[in-house]
Short mmCIF file of C-alpha atoms in Angstrom, two decimals:
data_model
loop_
_atom_site.label_atom_id
_atom_site.label_comp_id
_atom_site.label_asym_id
_atom_site.label_seq_id
_atom_site.Cartn_x
_atom_site.Cartn_y
_atom_site.Cartn_z
CA UNK A 1 100.41 102.12 71.67
CA UNK A 2 102.30 105.38 72.16
CA UNK A 3 102.29 105.74 68.37
CA UNK A 4 98.57 105.12 67.97
CA UNK A 5 98.17 101.33 67.86
CA UNK A 6 95.11 100.03 69.67
CA UNK A 7 95.14 96.90 71.84
CA UNK A 8 92.91 94.15 70.37
CA UNK A 9 92.88 95.90 66.96
CA UNK A 10 96.48 96.43 65.82
CA UNK A 11 97.96 94.60 68.84
CA UNK A 12 96.09 91.50 69.98
CA UNK A 13 96.44 89.74 73.29
CA UNK A 14 94.12 88.28 75.89
CA UNK A 15 94.86 90.88 78.55
CA UNK A 16 92.81 93.71 80.11
CA UNK A 17 93.29 97.24 78.85
CA UNK A 18 94.69 98.34 82.20
CA UNK A 19 97.76 96.14 81.81
CA UNK A 20 98.46 97.63 78.37
CA UNK A 21 98.12 101.13 79.84
CA UNK A 22 100.38 100.28 82.78
CA UNK A 23 103.26 99.22 80.54
CA UNK A 24 102.59 102.08 78.13
CA UNK A 25 103.18 104.36 81.12
CA UNK A 26 106.51 102.67 81.82
CA UNK A 27 107.52 103.26 78.19
CA UNK A 28 107.21 107.00 78.75
CA UNK A 29 110.55 106.68 80.55
CA UNK A 30 112.26 105.77 77.26
CA UNK A 31 115.58 104.00 77.75
CA UNK A 32 114.85 103.78 81.48
CA UNK A 33 111.56 101.90 80.98
CA UNK A 34 112.90 98.64 82.45
CA UNK A 35 114.14 100.53 85.49
CA UNK A 36 110.74 102.20 85.71
CA UNK A 37 108.71 98.99 85.84
CA UNK A 38 111.18 97.31 88.19
CA UNK A 39 111.09 100.26 90.62
CA UNK A 40 107.29 100.36 90.45
CA UNK A 41 107.22 96.60 91.08
CA UNK A 42 109.57 97.07 94.05
CA UNK A 43 107.27 99.65 95.63
CA UNK A 44 104.25 97.43 94.92
CA UNK A 45 105.89 94.50 96.73
CA UNK A 46 106.96 96.74 99.60
CA UNK A 47 103.45 98.20 99.99
CA UNK A 48 101.82 94.78 99.81
CA UNK A 49 104.22 93.43 102.41
CA UNK A 50 103.47 96.27 104.84
CA UNK A 51 99.73 95.69 104.50
CA UNK A 52 100.16 91.97 105.12
CA UNK A 53 102.14 92.65 108.30
CA UNK A 54 99.39 94.88 109.60
CA UNK A 55 96.65 92.39 108.69
CA UNK A 56 98.51 89.53 110.36
CA UNK A 57 98.66 91.53 113.60
CA UNK A 58 94.88 91.07 113.92
CA UNK A 59 95.43 87.48 115.08
CA UNK A 60 99.18 86.82 115.27
CA UNK A 61 102.08 88.03 117.46
CA UNK A 62 104.35 90.81 116.13
CA UNK A 63 107.10 88.39 115.11
CA UNK A 64 104.67 86.26 113.11
CA UNK A 65 103.22 89.34 111.44
CA UNK A 66 106.69 90.45 110.39
CA UNK A 67 107.37 86.97 109.04
CA UNK A 68 104.23 87.15 106.87
CA UNK A 69 105.58 90.23 105.11
CA UNK A 70 109.00 88.66 104.64
CA UNK A 71 107.53 85.36 103.43
CA UNK A 72 105.53 87.15 100.75
CA UNK A 73 108.68 88.82 99.43
CA UNK A 74 110.69 85.59 99.47
CA UNK A 75 107.98 83.52 97.78
CA UNK A 76 107.62 85.79 94.75
CA UNK A 77 110.89 84.57 93.23
CA UNK A 78 109.70 80.97 93.52
CA UNK A 79 107.09 81.65 90.83
CA UNK A 80 108.73 84.06 88.42
CA UNK A 81 107.73 87.21 90.29
CA UNK A 82 111.10 88.85 89.69
CA UNK A 83 110.17 89.72 86.12
CA UNK A 84 107.33 92.21 86.51
CA UNK A 85 104.47 89.72 86.21
CA UNK A 86 101.05 91.36 86.55
CA UNK A 87 100.23 89.88 90.02
CA UNK A 88 103.19 91.78 91.47
CA UNK A 89 101.25 94.96 90.70
CA UNK A 90 97.64 93.97 91.31
CA UNK A 91 98.42 92.10 94.53
CA UNK A 92 98.88 95.55 96.06
CA UNK A 93 95.38 96.59 94.98
CA UNK A 94 93.79 93.34 96.16
CA UNK A 95 95.59 93.41 99.51
CA UNK A 96 94.70 97.08 99.97
CA UNK A 97 91.03 96.26 99.35
CA UNK A 98 91.11 93.44 101.88
CA UNK A 99 93.02 95.49 104.47
CA UNK A 100 90.67 98.46 104.08
CA UNK A 101 87.69 96.17 104.63
CA UNK A 102 89.28 94.47 107.63
CA UNK A 103 90.27 97.65 109.46
CA UNK A 104 87.43 99.81 108.21
CA UNK A 105 84.46 97.61 109.09
CA UNK A 106 85.44 94.29 110.69
CA UNK A 107 88.25 94.65 113.24
CA UNK A 108 88.98 95.53 116.05
CA UNK A 109 85.21 95.96 116.19
CA UNK A 110 82.49 95.33 113.65
CA UNK A 111 81.07 98.52 112.13
CA UNK A 112 77.90 97.67 110.17
CA UNK A 113 77.29 101.39 109.63
CA UNK A 114 80.49 101.60 107.55
CA UNK A 115 79.95 98.56 105.34
CA UNK A 116 78.61 100.52 102.36
CA UNK A 117 81.40 103.11 102.20
CA UNK A 118 84.12 100.56 102.97
CA UNK A 119 82.70 98.24 100.32
CA UNK A 120 82.71 101.02 97.74
CA UNK A 121 86.42 101.67 98.27
CA UNK A 122 87.23 97.96 98.27
CA UNK A 123 85.29 97.35 95.06
CA UNK A 124 86.90 100.36 93.39
CA UNK A 125 90.31 98.84 94.13
CA UNK A 126 89.14 95.51 92.77
CA UNK A 127 87.84 97.22 89.66
CA UNK A 128 91.35 98.48 88.97
CA UNK A 129 92.89 95.09 89.81
CA UNK A 130 90.54 93.32 87.39
CA UNK A 131 91.71 95.65 84.63
CA UNK A 132 95.25 94.43 85.25
CA UNK A 133 94.34 90.74 85.40
CA UNK A 134 90.88 89.20 85.20
CA UNK A 135 91.75 86.43 87.66
CA UNK A 136 91.28 88.98 90.46
CA UNK A 137 87.54 88.69 89.84
CA UNK A 138 87.25 85.65 92.12
CA UNK A 139 88.64 87.48 95.12
CA UNK A 140 86.44 90.44 94.24
CA UNK A 141 83.35 88.21 94.23
CA UNK A 142 84.40 86.83 97.60
CA UNK A 143 84.75 90.31 99.09
CA UNK A 144 81.33 91.33 97.80
CA UNK A 145 79.68 88.17 99.15
CA UNK A 146 81.40 88.55 102.52
CA UNK A 147 80.19 92.14 102.83
CA UNK A 148 76.65 91.06 101.94
CA UNK A 149 76.87 88.38 104.62
CA UNK A 150 77.87 91.10 107.07
CA UNK A 151 74.80 93.09 105.97
CA UNK A 152 72.55 90.09 106.64
CA UNK A 153 74.30 89.46 109.94
CA UNK A 154 73.56 93.05 110.99
CA UNK A 155 69.87 92.46 110.11
CA UNK A 156 69.73 95.32 107.64
CA UNK A 157 66.53 95.75 105.58
CA UNK A 158 66.37 93.90 102.26
CA UNK A 159 66.24 97.20 100.37
CA UNK A 160 69.47 98.38 101.98
CA UNK A 161 71.20 95.08 101.20
CA UNK A 162 70.02 95.18 97.57
CA UNK A 163 71.25 98.76 97.22
CA UNK A 164 74.63 97.84 98.67
CA UNK A 165 74.94 94.91 96.27
CA UNK A 166 74.09 97.10 93.28
CA UNK A 167 76.54 99.82 94.32
CA UNK A 168 79.37 97.38 94.96
CA UNK A 169 78.91 95.44 91.71
CA UNK A 170 78.64 98.63 89.67
CA UNK A 171 81.76 100.08 91.28
CA UNK A 172 83.79 96.91 90.69
CA UNK A 173 82.75 96.66 87.04
CA UNK A 174 83.01 100.39 86.25
CA UNK A 175 86.60 100.29 84.86
CA UNK A 176 85.74 97.29 82.67
CA UNK A 177 82.54 98.99 81.46
CA UNK A 178 84.55 102.10 80.64
CA UNK A 179 87.04 100.08 78.58
CA UNK A 180 84.26 98.22 76.76
CA UNK A 181 82.32 101.44 76.20
CA UNK A 182 85.36 103.16 74.73
CA UNK A 183 85.87 100.38 72.18
CA UNK A 184 82.18 100.29 71.34
CA UNK A 185 82.21 104.05 70.82
CA UNK A 186 85.06 103.90 68.31
CA UNK A 187 83.52 100.95 66.46
CA UNK A 188 85.70 98.14 67.82
CA UNK A 189 83.37 96.69 70.44
CA UNK A 190 83.53 93.24 68.84
CA UNK A 191 87.33 93.19 69.01
CA UNK A 192 87.23 94.07 72.71
CA UNK A 193 84.58 91.43 73.46
CA UNK A 194 86.40 88.69 71.57
CA UNK A 195 89.79 89.34 73.18
CA UNK A 196 88.56 89.89 76.73
CA UNK A 197 85.71 87.41 77.00
CA UNK A 198 85.01 85.09 74.06
CA UNK A 199 88.60 84.00 73.43
CA UNK A 200 89.00 82.81 77.03
CA UNK A 201 86.54 80.01 76.35
CA UNK A 202 88.07 79.09 72.98
CA UNK A 203 91.43 77.98 74.34
CA UNK A 204 91.95 74.26 74.08
CA UNK A 205 92.74 72.27 77.23
CA UNK A 206 96.29 71.06 77.52
CA UNK A 207 97.03 67.33 77.55
CA UNK A 208 96.55 65.77 80.97
CA UNK A 209 100.21 64.86 81.39
CA UNK A 210 101.24 68.48 80.84
CA UNK A 211 98.67 69.73 83.34
CA UNK A 212 100.13 67.44 86.00
CA UNK A 213 103.63 68.50 84.97
CA UNK A 214 102.74 72.15 85.61
CA UNK A 215 100.39 71.69 88.58
CA UNK A 216 102.65 69.64 90.85
CA UNK A 217 105.53 72.16 91.02
CA UNK A 218 103.04 74.99 91.50
CA UNK A 219 101.34 73.27 94.45
CA UNK A 220 104.67 72.18 95.93
CA UNK A 221 105.70 75.83 96.31
CA UNK A 222 102.43 76.74 98.03
CA UNK A 223 102.16 73.65 100.22
CA UNK A 224 104.38 74.74 103.16
CA UNK A 225 102.28 77.88 103.67
CA UNK A 226 99.01 76.00 103.16
CA UNK A 227 99.94 73.40 105.78
CA UNK A 228 101.18 76.11 108.15
CA UNK A 229 97.91 77.99 107.80
CA UNK A 230 95.79 74.89 108.30
CA UNK A 231 97.74 73.96 111.43
CA UNK A 232 97.43 77.51 112.77
CA UNK A 233 93.66 77.48 112.21
CA UNK A 234 93.26 74.07 113.84
CA UNK A 235 95.11 75.19 116.97
CA UNK A 236 93.15 78.41 117.44
CA UNK A 237 90.74 78.48 120.40
CA UNK A 238 87.17 78.00 119.17
CA UNK A 239 86.35 81.63 119.93
CA UNK A 240 89.26 82.83 117.78
CA UNK A 241 88.28 80.50 114.92
CA UNK A 242 84.82 82.08 114.93
CA UNK A 243 86.17 85.64 115.01
CA UNK A 244 85.34 87.82 112.04
CA UNK A 245 88.96 88.62 111.10
CA UNK A 246 90.03 84.97 111.12
CA UNK A 247 87.09 83.92 108.96
CA UNK A 248 87.69 86.78 106.56
CA UNK A 249 91.42 86.21 106.03
CA UNK A 250 91.31 82.40 105.89
CA UNK A 251 88.41 82.47 103.41
CA UNK A 252 90.39 84.95 101.30
CA UNK A 253 93.26 82.44 101.18
CA UNK A 254 90.91 79.62 100.15
CA UNK A 255 89.34 81.71 97.38
CA UNK A 256 92.75 82.76 96.03
CA UNK A 257 93.70 79.09 95.70
CA UNK A 258 90.39 78.35 93.97
CA UNK A 259 91.05 81.17 91.51
CA UNK A 260 94.32 79.51 90.49
CA UNK A 261 92.91 75.99 90.17
CA UNK A 262 89.81 76.97 88.18
CA UNK A 263 91.77 78.32 85.19
CA UNK A 264 93.50 75.02 84.51
CA UNK A 265 96.68 76.14 82.67
CA UNK A 266 98.75 76.45 85.84
CA UNK A 267 101.70 78.41 84.55
CA UNK A 268 104.26 79.01 87.27
CA UNK A 269 103.36 82.67 87.81
CA UNK A 270 99.69 81.79 88.41
CA UNK A 271 100.68 81.05 92.02
CA UNK A 272 101.74 84.66 92.68
CA UNK A 273 98.30 85.97 93.81
CA UNK A 274 98.06 83.25 96.47
CA UNK A 275 101.22 84.17 98.35
CA UNK A 276 99.71 87.28 99.96
CA UNK A 277 96.89 85.56 101.90
CA UNK A 278 98.91 82.37 102.45
CA UNK A 279 101.69 84.36 104.11
CA UNK A 280 99.16 85.96 106.47
CA UNK A 281 97.46 82.73 107.55
CA UNK A 282 100.84 81.19 108.41
CA UNK A 283 101.73 84.03 110.80
CA UNK A 284 100.01 82.60 113.95
CA UNK A 285 102.54 79.73 114.05
CA UNK A 286 104.89 82.22 115.70
CA UNK A 287 103.07 81.55 118.99
CA UNK A 288 105.20 78.41 119.58
CA UNK A 289 108.91 77.77 119.35
CA UNK A 290 108.34 74.95 116.84
CA UNK A 291 106.23 77.33 114.79
CA UNK A 292 108.94 79.99 114.88
CA UNK A 293 111.46 77.44 113.65
CA UNK A 294 109.05 76.32 110.91
CA UNK A 295 108.40 79.86 109.66
CA UNK A 296 112.11 80.68 109.78
CA UNK A 297 112.89 77.58 107.72
CA UNK A 298 110.14 78.49 105.23
CA UNK A 299 111.64 81.96 104.87
CA UNK A 300 115.18 80.64 104.52
CA UNK A 301 114.30 77.96 101.97
CA UNK A 302 112.05 80.36 100.07
CA UNK A 303 114.85 82.89 99.84
CA UNK A 304 117.53 80.36 98.84
CA UNK A 305 115.47 78.48 96.26
CA UNK A 306 113.98 81.72 94.97
CA UNK A 307 117.42 83.17 94.31
CA UNK A 308 118.52 79.90 92.70
CA UNK A 309 115.51 80.06 90.38
CA UNK A 310 116.29 83.65 89.44
CA UNK A 311 119.85 82.60 88.64
CA UNK A 312 118.48 79.66 86.63
CA UNK A 313 116.16 81.95 84.68
CA UNK A 314 119.08 84.21 83.80
CA UNK A 315 121.13 81.24 82.57
CA UNK A 316 118.17 79.82 80.67
CA UNK A 317 116.85 82.99 79.05
CA UNK A 318 119.98 85.11 78.98
CA UNK A 319 120.90 88.39 80.64
CA UNK A 320 121.46 92.00 79.60
CA UNK A 321 124.55 91.01 77.61
CA UNK A 322 122.52 88.37 75.76
CA UNK A 323 119.90 90.99 74.91
CA UNK A 324 122.58 93.37 73.62
CA UNK A 325 124.06 90.61 71.47
CA UNK A 326 120.67 89.64 70.07
CA UNK A 327 119.84 93.28 69.38
CA UNK A 328 123.14 93.65 67.52
CA UNK A 329 122.48 90.66 65.26
CA UNK A 330 118.89 91.78 64.64
CA UNK A 331 119.97 95.31 63.68
CA UNK A 332 122.87 94.72 61.31
CA UNK A 333 121.41 95.78 58.98
CA UNK A 334 118.05 96.97 60.35
CA UNK A 335 115.03 95.09 59.08
CA UNK A 336 111.73 93.52 60.04
CA UNK A 337 111.85 90.67 62.53
CA UNK A 338 109.39 87.93 63.37
CA UNK A 339 109.60 86.10 66.69
CA UNK A 340 108.18 82.60 66.41
CA UNK A 341 109.53 81.44 69.75
CA UNK A 342 111.73 83.72 71.78
CA UNK A 343 111.66 86.73 74.11
CA UNK A 344 108.99 89.24 72.97
CA UNK A 345 111.07 92.03 74.51
CA UNK A 346 113.17 91.88 71.34
CA UNK A 347 110.35 93.67 69.52
CA UNK A 348 110.92 96.50 71.97
CA UNK A 349 114.67 96.57 71.38
CA UNK A 350 114.77 96.89 67.58
CA UNK A 351 112.77 98.67 64.92
CA UNK A 352 109.12 97.54 65.03
CA UNK A 353 107.44 96.25 61.88
CA UNK A 354 103.72 95.51 61.99
CA UNK A 355 103.96 92.11 60.29
CA UNK A 356 100.97 90.80 62.25
CA UNK A 357 98.37 91.90 64.76
CA UNK A 358 99.41 88.88 66.88
CA UNK A 359 103.04 89.51 67.87
CA UNK A 360 103.14 87.24 70.92
CA UNK A 361 104.89 83.93 70.15
CA UNK A 362 102.53 81.67 72.13
CA UNK A 363 99.70 82.52 69.73
CA UNK A 364 101.61 80.63 67.04
CA UNK A 365 103.56 77.81 68.65
CA UNK A 366 101.13 76.66 71.36
CA UNK A 367 98.68 74.04 70.17
CA UNK A 368 96.18 75.04 72.87
CA UNK A 369 95.91 78.48 71.22
CA UNK A 370 95.06 77.08 67.77
CA UNK A 371 91.40 78.16 67.94
CA UNK A 372 91.58 80.78 70.70
CA UNK A 373 93.07 83.89 69.12
CA UNK A 374 90.79 84.68 66.19
CA UNK A 375 93.34 83.65 63.57
CA UNK A 376 94.44 80.46 61.89
CA UNK A 377 98.07 80.41 63.08
CA UNK A 378 99.29 78.46 60.04
CA UNK A 379 97.56 80.79 57.57
CA UNK A 380 98.79 83.83 59.50
CA UNK A 381 102.34 82.48 59.43
CA UNK A 382 102.05 81.99 55.64
CA UNK A 383 101.01 85.63 55.37
CA UNK A 384 103.85 86.84 57.61
CA UNK A 385 106.54 84.91 55.77
CA UNK A 386 105.21 86.15 52.42
CA UNK A 387 106.26 89.63 53.61
CA UNK A 388 109.84 88.33 53.70
CA UNK A 389 110.96 89.48 57.19
CA UNK A 390 114.71 89.94 57.30
CA UNK A 391 115.11 88.10 60.61
CA UNK A 392 113.29 85.23 62.31
CA UNK A 393 113.82 84.29 65.96
CA UNK A 394 113.08 80.69 66.88
CA UNK A 395 114.22 77.85 69.14
CA UNK A 396 115.78 74.54 68.19
CA UNK A 397 113.90 72.58 70.83
CA UNK A 398 110.17 71.82 70.79
CA UNK A 399 107.78 73.24 73.37
CA UNK A 400 105.68 70.83 75.43
CA UNK A 401 102.53 72.02 73.62
CA UNK A 402 103.98 72.74 70.18
CA UNK A 403 101.70 73.22 67.17
CA UNK A 404 103.54 70.84 64.84
CA UNK A 405 101.80 71.99 61.64
CA UNK A 406 103.06 75.51 62.22
CA UNK A 407 106.50 74.30 63.28
CA UNK A 408 107.00 72.07 60.22
CA UNK A 409 106.05 74.90 57.87
CA UNK A 410 108.39 77.39 59.55
CA UNK A 411 111.29 74.93 59.63
CA UNK A 412 110.82 74.36 55.90
CA UNK A 413 110.94 78.07 55.16
CA UNK A 414 113.98 78.59 57.38
CA UNK A 415 115.83 75.71 55.72
CA UNK A 416 115.32 77.06 52.18
CA UNK A 417 115.16 80.85 52.53
CA UNK A 418 117.16 81.70 55.66
CA UNK A 419 120.49 80.94 57.27
CA UNK A 420 121.54 80.81 60.92
CA UNK A 421 123.51 83.83 62.15
CA UNK A 422 123.38 83.46 65.95
CA UNK A 423 122.40 80.99 68.61
CA UNK A 424 122.29 81.42 72.37
CA UNK A 425 122.89 78.18 74.20
CA UNK A 426 122.04 77.76 77.85
CA UNK A 427 125.07 76.72 79.93
CA UNK A 428 123.33 73.54 81.08
CA UNK A 429 122.44 72.60 77.50
CA UNK A 430 125.96 73.32 76.33
CA UNK A 431 127.21 70.47 78.49
CA UNK A 432 124.42 68.06 77.54
CA UNK A 433 123.65 68.66 73.87
CA UNK A 434 125.77 70.99 71.79
CA UNK A 435 123.37 70.74 68.84
CA UNK A 436 120.45 72.55 70.48
CA UNK A 437 120.24 76.15 71.63
CA UNK A 438 117.70 78.19 73.55
CA UNK A 439 117.41 81.05 71.04
CA UNK A 440 118.25 80.96 67.34
CA UNK A 441 118.36 83.91 64.96
CA UNK A 442 117.95 83.42 61.22
CA UNK A 443 118.58 85.97 58.48
CA UNK A 444 116.93 85.90 55.09
CA UNK A 445 119.21 84.85 52.23
CA UNK A 446 120.16 87.57 49.81
CA UNK A 447 119.94 86.78 46.09
CA UNK A 448 123.68 86.09 45.99
CA UNK A 449 123.51 83.83 49.04
CA UNK A 450 120.49 82.02 47.61
CA UNK A 451 122.38 81.33 44.36
CA UNK A 452 125.41 80.06 46.29
CA UNK A 453 123.24 77.76 48.38
CA UNK A 454 121.48 76.40 45.28
CA UNK A 455 124.84 75.62 43.68
#
């Protein structure tokens, strides 16, 4: 992007423009770009946590409010939040929108006269969040509907309510309209529409057994906070249950869970947006000794298992030394690389060759993406391999949702035109099966090597 490539045109992915721009900003820091995004993520988590603590104080004791902020931090590692996933950034915007609404118009006293201005700020924050990840739209719709309900509750005239609705919707959609308008202006409106809207509905559903395989671990990580929140709500006095701040925050938690379930893929990091409201609704348990013990155990187990998962991810995917080793093998000598299945960050570590407009591996190897990216993955792979990339990065093991037509073709090409030069094997796999590795690097045969192999 910093050299002129346009998302959705030269660089296709199903992500909002804001996320591309965010990581383009981090790349301005050059060799410190990883530090840049990690530091920005750290401040995002810190800011989100502080807002959650303050929100929890509207119906929970100080200790419980503090626990909500700590629980949010601990839970992120349970769902891959250590790696700069987009919810780590947009959770701050979403939480800021909710906190501004709560303290600006709802609590400690309702302020109907401030609903319009507070709603404008909240929807502006959601507009930015949606341009980082479209899943934030569900929470944005909830906020708009809740504010309209407050308008009705205050018995405002229909004209005022309609004006508020129009202003809030326009404000929330303004960043998306700007992105779409920019692409339409430069003649690529269709590319923007296909990537951001049409392609979402072209993805194929995953097999039922895989959905269960992904859903159960995701729910298991959320369940302690869900149960804690439900118990806290059930034990509130009836007057507290009917209070505006309790309704607002508990409905936010419910909508965040709905936003995860409705998409259906249930990757691990899809749980990340739910941890902010779930941590808040668990805070009132601090009112009892048993609740304090429960929240402390949740925090302790979240921290321990989160750190274990981070350690597991490092062993599974490699660390900085693994990246250096891979970069060395992919740069000696320099040449074009194609990543069929492996870490996309390798494209950022070696010289970039525009072999395809679809550089992300999942667009090729995932069967559910066969009709959802605007290309025929098998035909596109034929075209890529005809350009004779010097290196190909793959994986010996099959993915759960592997496109076998694509895989069989690639394996055939690798067997006849390439040879293995490096393989990274996960420590756990090294003990179980020494024949399979997590990352494999193949180099194209030279004419001499090809003759030797044929003889």
